[in-house]
Short mmCIF file of C-alpha atoms and ligand atoms in Angstrom, two decimals:
data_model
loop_
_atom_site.label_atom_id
_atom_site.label_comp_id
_atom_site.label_asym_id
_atom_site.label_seq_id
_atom_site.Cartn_x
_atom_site.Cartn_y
_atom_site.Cartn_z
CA UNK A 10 94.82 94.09 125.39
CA UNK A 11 93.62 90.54 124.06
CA UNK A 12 93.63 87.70 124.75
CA UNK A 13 92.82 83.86 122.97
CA UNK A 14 90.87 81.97 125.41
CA UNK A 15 89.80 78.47 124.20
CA UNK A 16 88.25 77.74 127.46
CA UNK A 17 87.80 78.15 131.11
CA UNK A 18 86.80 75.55 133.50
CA UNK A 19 86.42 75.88 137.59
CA UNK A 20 86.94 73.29 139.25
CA UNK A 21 89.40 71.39 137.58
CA UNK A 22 90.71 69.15 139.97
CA UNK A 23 93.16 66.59 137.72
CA UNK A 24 95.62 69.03 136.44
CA UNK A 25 97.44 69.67 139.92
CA UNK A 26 96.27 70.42 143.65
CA UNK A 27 92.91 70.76 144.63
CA UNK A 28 90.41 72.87 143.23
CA UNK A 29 91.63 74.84 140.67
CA UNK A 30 90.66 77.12 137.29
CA UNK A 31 92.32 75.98 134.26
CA UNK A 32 92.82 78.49 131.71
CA UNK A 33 93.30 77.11 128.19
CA UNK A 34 94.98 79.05 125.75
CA UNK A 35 94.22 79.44 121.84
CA UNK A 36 96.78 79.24 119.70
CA UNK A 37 99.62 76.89 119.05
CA UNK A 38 102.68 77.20 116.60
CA UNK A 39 104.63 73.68 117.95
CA UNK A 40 101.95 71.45 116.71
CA UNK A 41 103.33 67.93 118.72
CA UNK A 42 101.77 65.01 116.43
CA UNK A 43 98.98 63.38 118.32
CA UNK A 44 98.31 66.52 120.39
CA UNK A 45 95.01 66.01 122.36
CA UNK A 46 93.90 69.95 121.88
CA UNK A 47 94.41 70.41 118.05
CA UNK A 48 91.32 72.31 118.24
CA UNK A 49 93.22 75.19 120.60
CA UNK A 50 96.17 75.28 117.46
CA UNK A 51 94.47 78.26 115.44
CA UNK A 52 95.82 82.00 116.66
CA UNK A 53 93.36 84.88 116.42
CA UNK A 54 89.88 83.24 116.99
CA UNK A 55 88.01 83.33 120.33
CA UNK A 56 90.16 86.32 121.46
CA UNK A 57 88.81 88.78 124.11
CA UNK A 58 89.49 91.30 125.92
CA UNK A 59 91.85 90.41 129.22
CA UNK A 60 89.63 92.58 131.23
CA UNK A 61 87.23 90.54 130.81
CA UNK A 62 89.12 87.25 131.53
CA UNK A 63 90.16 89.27 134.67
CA UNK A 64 86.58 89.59 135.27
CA UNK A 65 85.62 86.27 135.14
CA UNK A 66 88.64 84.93 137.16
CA UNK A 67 87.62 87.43 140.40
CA UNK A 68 84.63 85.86 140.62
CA UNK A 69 86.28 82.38 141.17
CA UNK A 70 89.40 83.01 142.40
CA UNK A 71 88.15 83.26 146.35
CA UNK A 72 87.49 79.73 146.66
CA UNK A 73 89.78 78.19 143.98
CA UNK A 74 93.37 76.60 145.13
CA UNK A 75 95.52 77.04 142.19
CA UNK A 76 95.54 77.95 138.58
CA UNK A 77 96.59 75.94 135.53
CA UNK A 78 97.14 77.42 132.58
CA UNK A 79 97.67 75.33 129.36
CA UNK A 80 96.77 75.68 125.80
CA UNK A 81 97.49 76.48 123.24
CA UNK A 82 100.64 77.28 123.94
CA UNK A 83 100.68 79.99 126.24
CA UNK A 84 104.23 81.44 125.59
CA UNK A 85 103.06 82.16 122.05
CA UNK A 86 101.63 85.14 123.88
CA UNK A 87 103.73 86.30 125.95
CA UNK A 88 102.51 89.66 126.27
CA UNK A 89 99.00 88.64 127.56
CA UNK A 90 100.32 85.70 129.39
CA UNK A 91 102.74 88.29 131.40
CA UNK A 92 100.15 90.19 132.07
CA UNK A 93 97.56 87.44 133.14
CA UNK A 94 100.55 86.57 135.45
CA UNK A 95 101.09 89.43 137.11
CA UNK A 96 97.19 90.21 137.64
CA UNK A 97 97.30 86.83 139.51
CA UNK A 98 100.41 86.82 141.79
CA UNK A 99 98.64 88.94 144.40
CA UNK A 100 96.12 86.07 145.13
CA UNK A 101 99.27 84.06 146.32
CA UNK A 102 97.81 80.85 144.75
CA UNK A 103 99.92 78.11 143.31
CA UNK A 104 99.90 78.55 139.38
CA UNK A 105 101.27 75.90 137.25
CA UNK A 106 101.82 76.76 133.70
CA UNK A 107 102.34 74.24 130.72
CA UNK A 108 104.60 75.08 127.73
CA UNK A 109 105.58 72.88 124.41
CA UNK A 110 108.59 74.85 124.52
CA UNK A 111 111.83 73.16 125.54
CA UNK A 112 113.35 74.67 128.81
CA UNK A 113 116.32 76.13 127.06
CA UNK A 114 114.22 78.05 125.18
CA UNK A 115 111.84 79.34 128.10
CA UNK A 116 114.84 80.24 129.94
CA UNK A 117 115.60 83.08 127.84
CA UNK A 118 112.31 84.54 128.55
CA UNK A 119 112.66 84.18 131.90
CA UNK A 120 111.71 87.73 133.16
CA UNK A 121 108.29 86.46 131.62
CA UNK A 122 107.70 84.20 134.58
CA UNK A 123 110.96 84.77 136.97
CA UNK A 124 109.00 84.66 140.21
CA UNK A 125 105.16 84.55 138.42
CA UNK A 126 105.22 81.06 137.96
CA UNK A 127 105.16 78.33 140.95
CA UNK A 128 105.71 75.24 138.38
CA UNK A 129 106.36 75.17 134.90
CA UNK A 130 106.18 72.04 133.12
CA UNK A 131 108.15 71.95 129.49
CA UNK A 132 109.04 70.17 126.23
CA UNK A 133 106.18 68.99 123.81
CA UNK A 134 104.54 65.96 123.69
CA UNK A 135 106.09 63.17 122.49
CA UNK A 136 103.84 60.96 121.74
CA UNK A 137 106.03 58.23 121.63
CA UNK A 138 107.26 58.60 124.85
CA UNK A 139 105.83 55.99 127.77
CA UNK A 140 103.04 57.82 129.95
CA UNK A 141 103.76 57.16 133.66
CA UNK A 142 104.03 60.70 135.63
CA UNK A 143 101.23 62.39 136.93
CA UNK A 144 100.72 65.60 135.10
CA UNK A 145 102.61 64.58 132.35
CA UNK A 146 101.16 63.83 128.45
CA UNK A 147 104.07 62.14 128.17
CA UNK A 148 107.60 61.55 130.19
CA UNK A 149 109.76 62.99 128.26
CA UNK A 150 108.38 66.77 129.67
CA UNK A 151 109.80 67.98 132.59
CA UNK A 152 108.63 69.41 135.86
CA UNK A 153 110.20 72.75 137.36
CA UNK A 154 109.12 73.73 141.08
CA UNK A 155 110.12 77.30 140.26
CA UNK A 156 109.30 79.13 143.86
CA UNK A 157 109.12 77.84 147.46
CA UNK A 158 105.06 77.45 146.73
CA UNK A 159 105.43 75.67 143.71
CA UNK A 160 107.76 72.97 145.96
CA UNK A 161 105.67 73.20 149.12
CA UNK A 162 102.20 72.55 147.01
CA UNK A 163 103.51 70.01 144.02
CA UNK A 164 106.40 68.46 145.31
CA UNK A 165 104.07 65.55 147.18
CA UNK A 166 101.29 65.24 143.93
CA UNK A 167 103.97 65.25 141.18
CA UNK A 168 105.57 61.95 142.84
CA UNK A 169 102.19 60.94 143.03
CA UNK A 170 100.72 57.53 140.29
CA UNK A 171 98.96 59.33 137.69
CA UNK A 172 95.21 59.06 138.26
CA UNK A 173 93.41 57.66 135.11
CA UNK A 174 90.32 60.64 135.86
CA UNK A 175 89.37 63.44 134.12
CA UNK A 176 87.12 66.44 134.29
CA UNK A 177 84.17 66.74 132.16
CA UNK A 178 82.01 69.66 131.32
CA UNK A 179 78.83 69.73 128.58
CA UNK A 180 78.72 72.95 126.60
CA UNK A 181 75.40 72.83 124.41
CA UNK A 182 75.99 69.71 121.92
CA UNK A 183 80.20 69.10 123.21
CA UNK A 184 82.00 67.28 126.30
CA UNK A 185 84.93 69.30 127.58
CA UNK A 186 87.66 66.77 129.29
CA UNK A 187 90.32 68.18 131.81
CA UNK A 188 92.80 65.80 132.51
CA UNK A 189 96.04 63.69 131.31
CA UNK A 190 94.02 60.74 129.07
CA UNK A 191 96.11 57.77 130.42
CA UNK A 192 95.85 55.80 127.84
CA UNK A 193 95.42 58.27 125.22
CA UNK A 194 92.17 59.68 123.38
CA UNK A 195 91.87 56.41 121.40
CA UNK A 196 90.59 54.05 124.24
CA UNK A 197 88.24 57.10 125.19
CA UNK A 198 87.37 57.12 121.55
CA UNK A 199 86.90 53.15 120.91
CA UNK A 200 84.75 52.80 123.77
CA UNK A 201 82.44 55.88 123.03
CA UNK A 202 82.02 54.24 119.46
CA UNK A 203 81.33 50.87 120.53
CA UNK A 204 78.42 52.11 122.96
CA UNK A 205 77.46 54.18 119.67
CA UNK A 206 78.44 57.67 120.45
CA UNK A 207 79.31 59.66 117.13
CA UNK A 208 82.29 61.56 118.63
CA UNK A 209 84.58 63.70 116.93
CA UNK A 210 87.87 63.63 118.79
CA UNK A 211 90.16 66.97 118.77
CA UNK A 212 93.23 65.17 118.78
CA UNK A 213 96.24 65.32 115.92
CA UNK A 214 96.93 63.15 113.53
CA UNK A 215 99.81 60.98 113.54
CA UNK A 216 102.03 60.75 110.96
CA UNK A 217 102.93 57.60 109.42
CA UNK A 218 106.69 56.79 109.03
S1 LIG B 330 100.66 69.36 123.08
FE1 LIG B 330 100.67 71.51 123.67
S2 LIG B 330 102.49 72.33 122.63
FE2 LIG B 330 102.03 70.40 121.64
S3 LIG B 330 100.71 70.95 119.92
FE3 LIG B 330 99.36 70.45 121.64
S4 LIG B 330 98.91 72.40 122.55
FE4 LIG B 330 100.74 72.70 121.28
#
């Protein structure tokens, strides 16, 4: 089977608990204006095969503490996303997943993650909404501790202040950041520019009313 993988980082340590991979998915159909990944939006590019992924993870999953898996959206495939999840429950290591699906919706696909996934995190961003929660783009999402490790490792950090930190990777001429922007990709953006960085953000455009 394949998989889109826009990227895999270890460690990411500001999207939950410790040290953990983040697995980005590629491909998104909600398309939330202002989205900070518009780059992961396009389905059938960078796809492999999940053995591989697998692969990769083994190698870091011995000293990781979690998994996060965002996107993309990774509901729009649910077929390698099951199967991702299932390949990882063994390990017994917290994995958060984040979906721009409302939790109405993900609730009828709940043999998907009924017992695969610790904490879900749901509804697109709003990028109207204020920005106060830690791990959240923007409040209007919602948290779900979905198992008893999901509550025993998130229920301290998601009452946590948000942290204004990020990961950042280089990859050849590009900087990969992990992280909820605090105050959004445009103060990252203005000060980059002003210190005369040419920097071409990934983030979606906002409509004008
Ligand atoms: S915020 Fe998430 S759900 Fe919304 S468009 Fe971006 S990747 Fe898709």
């Amino acid at each position: 089977m394949e998989i889109g993988i826009s990227r895999l980082h270890f460690p990411v340590t500001t999207l939950g608990p410790g040290k953990r991979i983040g697995i980005w998915f590629q491909g998104c159909s909600i398309h939330c204006e202002g989205c900070i990944s518009a780059d992961t939006w396009q389905f059938n590019t960078k796809m492999v095969d999940i053995n591989e992924l697998k692969r990769v993870l083994k190698k870091w999953l011995p000293s990781c503490d979690g998994i996060t898996i965002t996107g993309g959206e990774p509901f729009d495939q649910q077929a390698a996303l099951f199967e991702l999840l299932t390949f990882l429950r063994p390990y017994n290591l917290s994995v958060l997943v984040y979906s721009g699906y409302s939790y109405q919706k993900l609730k009828q696909k709940k043999e998907i993650f009924e017992g695969l996934i610790d904490v879900l995190i749901s509804e697109p961003y709003d990028y109207k909404e204020t920005q106060t929660k830690a791990l959240l783009g923007s409040d209007n999402q919602k948290i779900h501790l979905l198992t008893s490790l999901g509550e025993h490792t998130f229920s301290d950090y998601v009452k946590c202040i948000p942290e204004k930190k990020l990961d950042v990777q280089f990859d050849d001429n590009k900087v990969w950041m992990a992280g909820i922007p605090i105050q959004g990709m445009k103060e990252i953006t203005k000060t980059l520019q002003q210190e005369g960085v040419d920097i071409k953000s990934t983030q979606a455009v906002i409509k004008k009313k």
